[in-house]
Coordinates of C-alpha atoms in Angstrom, one line a residue:
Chain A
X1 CA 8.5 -35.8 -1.5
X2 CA 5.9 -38.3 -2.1
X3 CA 5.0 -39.3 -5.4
X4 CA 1.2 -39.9 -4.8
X5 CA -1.0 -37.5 -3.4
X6 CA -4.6 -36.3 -3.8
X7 CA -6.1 -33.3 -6.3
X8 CA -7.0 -31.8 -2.9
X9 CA -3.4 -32.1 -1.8
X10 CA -1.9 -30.9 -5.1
X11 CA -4.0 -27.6 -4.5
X12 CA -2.6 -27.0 -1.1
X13 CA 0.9 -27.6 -2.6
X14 CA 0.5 -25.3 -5.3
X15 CA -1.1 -22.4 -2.8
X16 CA 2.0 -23.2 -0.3
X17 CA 4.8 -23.0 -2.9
X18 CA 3.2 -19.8 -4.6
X19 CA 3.3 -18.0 -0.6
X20 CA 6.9 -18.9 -0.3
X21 CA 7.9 -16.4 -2.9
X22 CA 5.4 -13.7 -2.1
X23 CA 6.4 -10.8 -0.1
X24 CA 10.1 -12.3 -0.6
X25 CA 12.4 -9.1 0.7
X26 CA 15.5 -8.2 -1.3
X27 CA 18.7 -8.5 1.1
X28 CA 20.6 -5.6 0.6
X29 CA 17.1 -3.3 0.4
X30 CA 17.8 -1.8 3.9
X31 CA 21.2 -0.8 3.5
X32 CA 20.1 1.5 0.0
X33 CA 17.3 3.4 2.1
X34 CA 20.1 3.9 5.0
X35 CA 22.4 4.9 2.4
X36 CA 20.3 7.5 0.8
X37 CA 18.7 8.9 3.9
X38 CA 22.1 9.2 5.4
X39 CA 23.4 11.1 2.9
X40 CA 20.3 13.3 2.1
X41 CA 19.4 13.9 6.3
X42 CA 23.3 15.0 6.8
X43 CA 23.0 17.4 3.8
X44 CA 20.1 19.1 4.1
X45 CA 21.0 19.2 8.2
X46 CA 24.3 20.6 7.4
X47 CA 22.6 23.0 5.0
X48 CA 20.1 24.0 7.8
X49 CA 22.9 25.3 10.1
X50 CA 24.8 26.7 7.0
X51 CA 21.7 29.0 6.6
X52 CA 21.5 30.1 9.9
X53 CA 24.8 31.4 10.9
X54 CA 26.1 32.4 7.8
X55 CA 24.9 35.9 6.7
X56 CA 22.8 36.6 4.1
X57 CA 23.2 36.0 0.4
X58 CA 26.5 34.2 1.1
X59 CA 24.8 31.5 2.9
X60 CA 23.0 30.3 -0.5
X61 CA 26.6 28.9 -1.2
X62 CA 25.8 26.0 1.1
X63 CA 23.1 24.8 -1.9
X64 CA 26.1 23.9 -3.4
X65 CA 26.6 21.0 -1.0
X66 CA 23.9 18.9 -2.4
X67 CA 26.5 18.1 -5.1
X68 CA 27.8 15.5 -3.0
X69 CA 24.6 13.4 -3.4
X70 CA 26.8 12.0 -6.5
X71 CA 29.2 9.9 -4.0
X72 CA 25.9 7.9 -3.4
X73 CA 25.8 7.0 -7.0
X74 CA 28.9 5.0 -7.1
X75 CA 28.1 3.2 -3.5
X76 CA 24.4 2.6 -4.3
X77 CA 25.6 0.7 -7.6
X78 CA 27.6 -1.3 -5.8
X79 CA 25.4 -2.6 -3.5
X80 CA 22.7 -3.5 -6.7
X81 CA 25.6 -5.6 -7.6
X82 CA 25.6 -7.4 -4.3
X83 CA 21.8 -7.7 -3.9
X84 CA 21.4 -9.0 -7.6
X85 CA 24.5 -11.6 -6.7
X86 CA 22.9 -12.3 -3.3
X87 CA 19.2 -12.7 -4.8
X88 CA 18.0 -16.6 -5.2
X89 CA 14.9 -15.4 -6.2
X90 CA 13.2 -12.4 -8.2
X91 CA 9.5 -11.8 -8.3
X92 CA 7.2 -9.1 -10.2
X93 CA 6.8 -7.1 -7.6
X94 CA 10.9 -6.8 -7.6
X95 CA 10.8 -5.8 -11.3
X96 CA 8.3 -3.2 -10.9
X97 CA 9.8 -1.7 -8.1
X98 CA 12.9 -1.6 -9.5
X99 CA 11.1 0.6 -12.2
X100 CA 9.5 2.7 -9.8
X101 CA 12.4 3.5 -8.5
X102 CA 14.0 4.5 -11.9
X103 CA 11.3 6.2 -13.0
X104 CA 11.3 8.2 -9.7
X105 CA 15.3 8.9 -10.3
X106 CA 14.2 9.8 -13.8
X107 CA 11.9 12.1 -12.8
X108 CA 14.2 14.4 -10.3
X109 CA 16.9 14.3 -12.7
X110 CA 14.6 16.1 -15.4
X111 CA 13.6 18.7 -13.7
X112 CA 16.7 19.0 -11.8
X113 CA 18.3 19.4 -14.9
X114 CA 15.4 21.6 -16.7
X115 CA 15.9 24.0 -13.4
X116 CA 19.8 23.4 -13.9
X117 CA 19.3 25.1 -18.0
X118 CA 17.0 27.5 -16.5
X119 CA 18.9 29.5 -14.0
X120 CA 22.0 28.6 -15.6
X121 CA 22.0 29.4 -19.2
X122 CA 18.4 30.4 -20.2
X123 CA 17.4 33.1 -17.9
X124 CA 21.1 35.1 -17.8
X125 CA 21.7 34.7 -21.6
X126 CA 18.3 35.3 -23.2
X127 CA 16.3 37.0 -20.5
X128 CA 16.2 40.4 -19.1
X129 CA 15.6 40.4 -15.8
X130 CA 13.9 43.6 -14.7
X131 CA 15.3 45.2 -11.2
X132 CA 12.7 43.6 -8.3
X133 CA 12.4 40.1 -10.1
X134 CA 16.2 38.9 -9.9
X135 CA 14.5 36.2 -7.4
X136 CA 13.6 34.3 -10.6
X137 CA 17.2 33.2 -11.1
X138 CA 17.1 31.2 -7.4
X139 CA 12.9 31.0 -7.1
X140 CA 13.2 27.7 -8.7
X141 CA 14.8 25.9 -7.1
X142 CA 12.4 26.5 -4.5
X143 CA 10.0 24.1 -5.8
X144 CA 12.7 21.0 -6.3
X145 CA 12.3 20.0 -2.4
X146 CA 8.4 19.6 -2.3
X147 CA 8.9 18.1 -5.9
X148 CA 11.2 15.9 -4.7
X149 CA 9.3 15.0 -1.5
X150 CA 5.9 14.6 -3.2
X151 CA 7.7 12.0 -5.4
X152 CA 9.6 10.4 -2.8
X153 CA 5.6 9.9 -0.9
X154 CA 4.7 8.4 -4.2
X155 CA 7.7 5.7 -4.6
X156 CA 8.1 4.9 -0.7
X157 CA 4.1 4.7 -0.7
X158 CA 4.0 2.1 -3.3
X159 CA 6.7 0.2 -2.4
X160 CA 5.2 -0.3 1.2
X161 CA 2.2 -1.9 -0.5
X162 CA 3.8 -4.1 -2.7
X163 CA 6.4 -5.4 -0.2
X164 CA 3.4 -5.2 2.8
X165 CA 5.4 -3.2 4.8
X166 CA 4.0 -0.7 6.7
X167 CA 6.9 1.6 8.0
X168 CA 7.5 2.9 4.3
X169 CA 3.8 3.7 3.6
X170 CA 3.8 5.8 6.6
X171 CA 7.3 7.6 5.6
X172 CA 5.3 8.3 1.9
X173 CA 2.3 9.5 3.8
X174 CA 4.6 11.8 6.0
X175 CA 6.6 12.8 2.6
X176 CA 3.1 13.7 1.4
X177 CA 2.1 15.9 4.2
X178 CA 6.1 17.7 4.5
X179 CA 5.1 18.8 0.6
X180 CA 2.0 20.0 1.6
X181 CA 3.3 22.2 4.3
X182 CA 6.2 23.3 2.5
X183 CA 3.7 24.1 -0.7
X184 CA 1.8 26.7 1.9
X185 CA 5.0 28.2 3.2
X186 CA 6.2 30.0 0.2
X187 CA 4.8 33.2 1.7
X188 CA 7.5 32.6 5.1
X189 CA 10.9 34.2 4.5
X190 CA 12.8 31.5 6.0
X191 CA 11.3 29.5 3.1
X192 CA 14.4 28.2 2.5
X193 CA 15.4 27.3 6.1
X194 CA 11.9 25.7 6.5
X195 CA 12.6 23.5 3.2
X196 CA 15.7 22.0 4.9
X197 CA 14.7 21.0 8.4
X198 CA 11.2 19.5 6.5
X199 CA 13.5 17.6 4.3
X200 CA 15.8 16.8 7.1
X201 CA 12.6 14.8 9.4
X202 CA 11.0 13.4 6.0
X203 CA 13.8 11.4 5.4
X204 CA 14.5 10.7 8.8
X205 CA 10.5 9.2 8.6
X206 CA 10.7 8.1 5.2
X207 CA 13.9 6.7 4.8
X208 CA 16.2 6.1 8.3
X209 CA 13.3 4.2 10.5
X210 CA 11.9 2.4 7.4
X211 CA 15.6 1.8 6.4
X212 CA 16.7 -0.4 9.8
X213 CA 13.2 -2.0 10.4
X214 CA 14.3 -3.3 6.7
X215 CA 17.4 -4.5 7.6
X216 CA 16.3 -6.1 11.1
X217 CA 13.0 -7.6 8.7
X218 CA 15.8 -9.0 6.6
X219 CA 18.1 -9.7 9.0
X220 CA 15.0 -12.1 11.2
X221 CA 14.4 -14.5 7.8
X222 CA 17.8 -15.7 7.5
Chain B
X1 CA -16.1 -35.7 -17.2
X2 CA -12.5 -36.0 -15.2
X3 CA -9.7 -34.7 -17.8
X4 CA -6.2 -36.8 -16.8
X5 CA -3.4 -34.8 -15.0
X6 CA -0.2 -34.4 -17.0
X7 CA 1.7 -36.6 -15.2
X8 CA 5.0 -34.6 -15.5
X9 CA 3.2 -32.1 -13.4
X10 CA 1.2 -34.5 -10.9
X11 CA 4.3 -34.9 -8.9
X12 CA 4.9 -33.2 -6.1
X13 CA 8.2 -32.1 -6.5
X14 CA 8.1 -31.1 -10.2
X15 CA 4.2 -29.6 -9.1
X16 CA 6.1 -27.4 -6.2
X17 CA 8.9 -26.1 -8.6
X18 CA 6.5 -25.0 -11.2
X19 CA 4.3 -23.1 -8.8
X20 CA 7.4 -21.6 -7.7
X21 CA 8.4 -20.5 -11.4
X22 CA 4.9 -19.8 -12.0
X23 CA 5.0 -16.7 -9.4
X24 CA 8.3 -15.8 -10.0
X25 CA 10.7 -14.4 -12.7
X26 CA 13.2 -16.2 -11.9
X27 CA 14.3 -18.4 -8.8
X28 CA 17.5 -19.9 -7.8
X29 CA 18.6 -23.6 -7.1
X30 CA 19.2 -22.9 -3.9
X31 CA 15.7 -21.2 -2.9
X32 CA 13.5 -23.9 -4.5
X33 CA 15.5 -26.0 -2.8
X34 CA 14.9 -24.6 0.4
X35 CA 11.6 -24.0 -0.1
X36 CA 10.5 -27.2 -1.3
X37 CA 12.5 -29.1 1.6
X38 CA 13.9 -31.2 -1.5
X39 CA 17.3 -33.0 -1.6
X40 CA 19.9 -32.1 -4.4
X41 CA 20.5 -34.6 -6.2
X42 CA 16.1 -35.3 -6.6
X43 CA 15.5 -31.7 -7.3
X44 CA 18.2 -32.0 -9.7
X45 CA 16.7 -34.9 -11.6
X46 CA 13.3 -33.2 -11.5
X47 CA 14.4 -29.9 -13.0
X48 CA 16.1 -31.5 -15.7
X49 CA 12.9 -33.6 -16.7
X50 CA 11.0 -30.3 -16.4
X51 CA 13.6 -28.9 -18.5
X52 CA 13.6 -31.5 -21.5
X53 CA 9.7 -31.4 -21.3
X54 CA 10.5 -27.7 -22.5
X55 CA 8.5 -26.4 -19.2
X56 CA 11.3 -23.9 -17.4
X57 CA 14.9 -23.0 -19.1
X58 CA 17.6 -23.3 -16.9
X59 CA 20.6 -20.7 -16.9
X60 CA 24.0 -21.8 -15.0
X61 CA 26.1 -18.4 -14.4
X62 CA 28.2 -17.5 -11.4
X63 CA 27.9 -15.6 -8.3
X64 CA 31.2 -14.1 -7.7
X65 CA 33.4 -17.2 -8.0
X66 CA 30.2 -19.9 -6.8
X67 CA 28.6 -21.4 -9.2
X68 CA 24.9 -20.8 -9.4
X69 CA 21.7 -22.3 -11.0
X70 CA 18.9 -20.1 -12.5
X71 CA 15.4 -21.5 -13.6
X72 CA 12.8 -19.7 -15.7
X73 CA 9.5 -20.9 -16.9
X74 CA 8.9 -21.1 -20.3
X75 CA 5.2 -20.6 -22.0
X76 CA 4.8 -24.2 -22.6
X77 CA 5.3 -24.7 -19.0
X78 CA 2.7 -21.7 -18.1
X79 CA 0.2 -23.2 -20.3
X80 CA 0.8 -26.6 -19.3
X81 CA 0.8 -25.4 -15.6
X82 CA -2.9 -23.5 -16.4
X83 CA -4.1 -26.8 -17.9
X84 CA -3.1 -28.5 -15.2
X85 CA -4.8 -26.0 -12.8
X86 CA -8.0 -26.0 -15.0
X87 CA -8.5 -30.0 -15.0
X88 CA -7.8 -30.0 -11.3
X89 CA -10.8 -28.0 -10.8
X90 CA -12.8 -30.7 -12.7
X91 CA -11.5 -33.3 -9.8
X92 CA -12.3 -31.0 -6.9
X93 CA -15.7 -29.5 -8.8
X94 CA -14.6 -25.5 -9.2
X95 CA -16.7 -24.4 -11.7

């Protein structure tokens, strides 16, 4: 590089160098999307069918299935390992999406877990529960999908605008409108049925398609 | 009147790594490398005279079993970078 250049030209530079580290992708970001909306389409699809030929009460056993979202934990820390060891460069916008992203895994954790205490320990040890209303020990759980899909809108949404990538806002804004609908089908008594094959396209829309356009965007500035 | 350019900065190689630094958390050898189009053994010499000027830190760790380089900007460097912004304007005439 030459030594001597103009005020002019030493504006330019600094406008150039400051472009080549914006809107710098994460390699490795793809495969955490396709790894999480992998695991959570096959669940909730499995789930789906569970609930439609198994017969009644019995098929709420197939909830039970969503404890094998835990195998992503070990995986999804492995590939943070390889994207940190991979990465030459980290901006802001990395660090604060990394914290949107925790504070989104924070938040379904707590009330996971406050729904967990709830149906588990508060409500059968302290809590008579009058003949008709022994819905409350299952009712909330109801409300962890369009929790959980209202908050997935919110992180995918603001992680499209920070990286400028359009397919994820679109998967938050289609999160946004699956809470919506399942928020106004509480009244349907295949509520539960209706949660599952919501969940099932919102992550196919908010996570799978956004997921490989990643990983081809990645993929094309190599 | 015209203020003079630190001269540690009015280069254009040590000008390109600190606008790098300056929108980044941290960068790696290799990326300002690339992005600045900069040979090795230069970029090396620059980043050490950034470094003794007490502008960026520089961190050597490894990835996996390769060696790898880490710079960080200091505060002196973002204040001496943001003087050297602000008496650039003088020579173009941003107000």
């Amino acid at each position: 590089m030459n030594e001597h250049f103009t005020e002019k030209e030493s504006l330019e530079l600094i406008g150039k160098m400051i472009n080549s580290a914006k809107n710098n992708l994460q390699k490795g970001l793809g495969n955490v999307f396709l790894l999480w909306g992998y695991l959570v389409a096959s669940i909730s699809l499995v789930i789906f069918i569970l609930l439609i030929i198994l017969p009644g009460e019995t098929s709420h056993y197939s909830f039970f299935l969503w404890s094998l979202m835990a195998i992503g934990a070990p995986v999804h820390i492995r590939m943070i390992k390889k994207m940190e060891q991979q990465q030459l460069v980290k901006t802001y916008i990395d660090r604060i999406m990394d914290f949107v992203w925790i504070a989104f895994t924070i938040s379904i954790v707590t009330v996971i877990a406050g729904i967990l205490i709830t149906t588990m320990l508060v409500l059968p040890s302290f809590t008579e529960v009058e003949p008709g209303f022994e819905f409350l020990r299952w009712f909330p759980w109801t409300f962890v999908t369009p929790f959980m899909l209202c908050l997935y809108g919110f992180a995918l949404f603001v992680s499209g605008k920070a990286y400028q990538f359009k397919p994820l806002v679109t998967g938050g804004i289609i999160c946004w409108i699956a809470t919506l609908v399942l928020l106004i089908s509480f009244h349907n008594p295949h509520l539960l049925k209706i949660q599952e094959l919501v969940l099932f396209i919102s992550v196919i829309f908010g996570f799978i398609i956004p997921g490989h356009l990643l990983r081809k965007k990645e993929n094309s500035h190599v | 009147m015209y203020k003079e350019l630190d001269p540690l900065l009015h280069s254009q190689l040590r000008l390109a790594v600190m606008s790098i630094l300056i929108s980044t958390e941290e960068a790696d050898f290799v990326f300002i490398r690339e992005n600045t189009g900069a040979t090795a053994g230069n970029l090396s010499v620059q980043l050490d005279k950034l470094k003794e000027a007490g502008y960026i830190e520089i961190t050597k760790t490894f990835r996996g079993k390769i060696p790898r380089t880490i710079c960080k900007k200091t505060p002196k460097g973002i204040e001496a970078f943001e003087k050297y912004v602000e008496n650039l304007k003088g020579y173009i005439g941003v107000k």
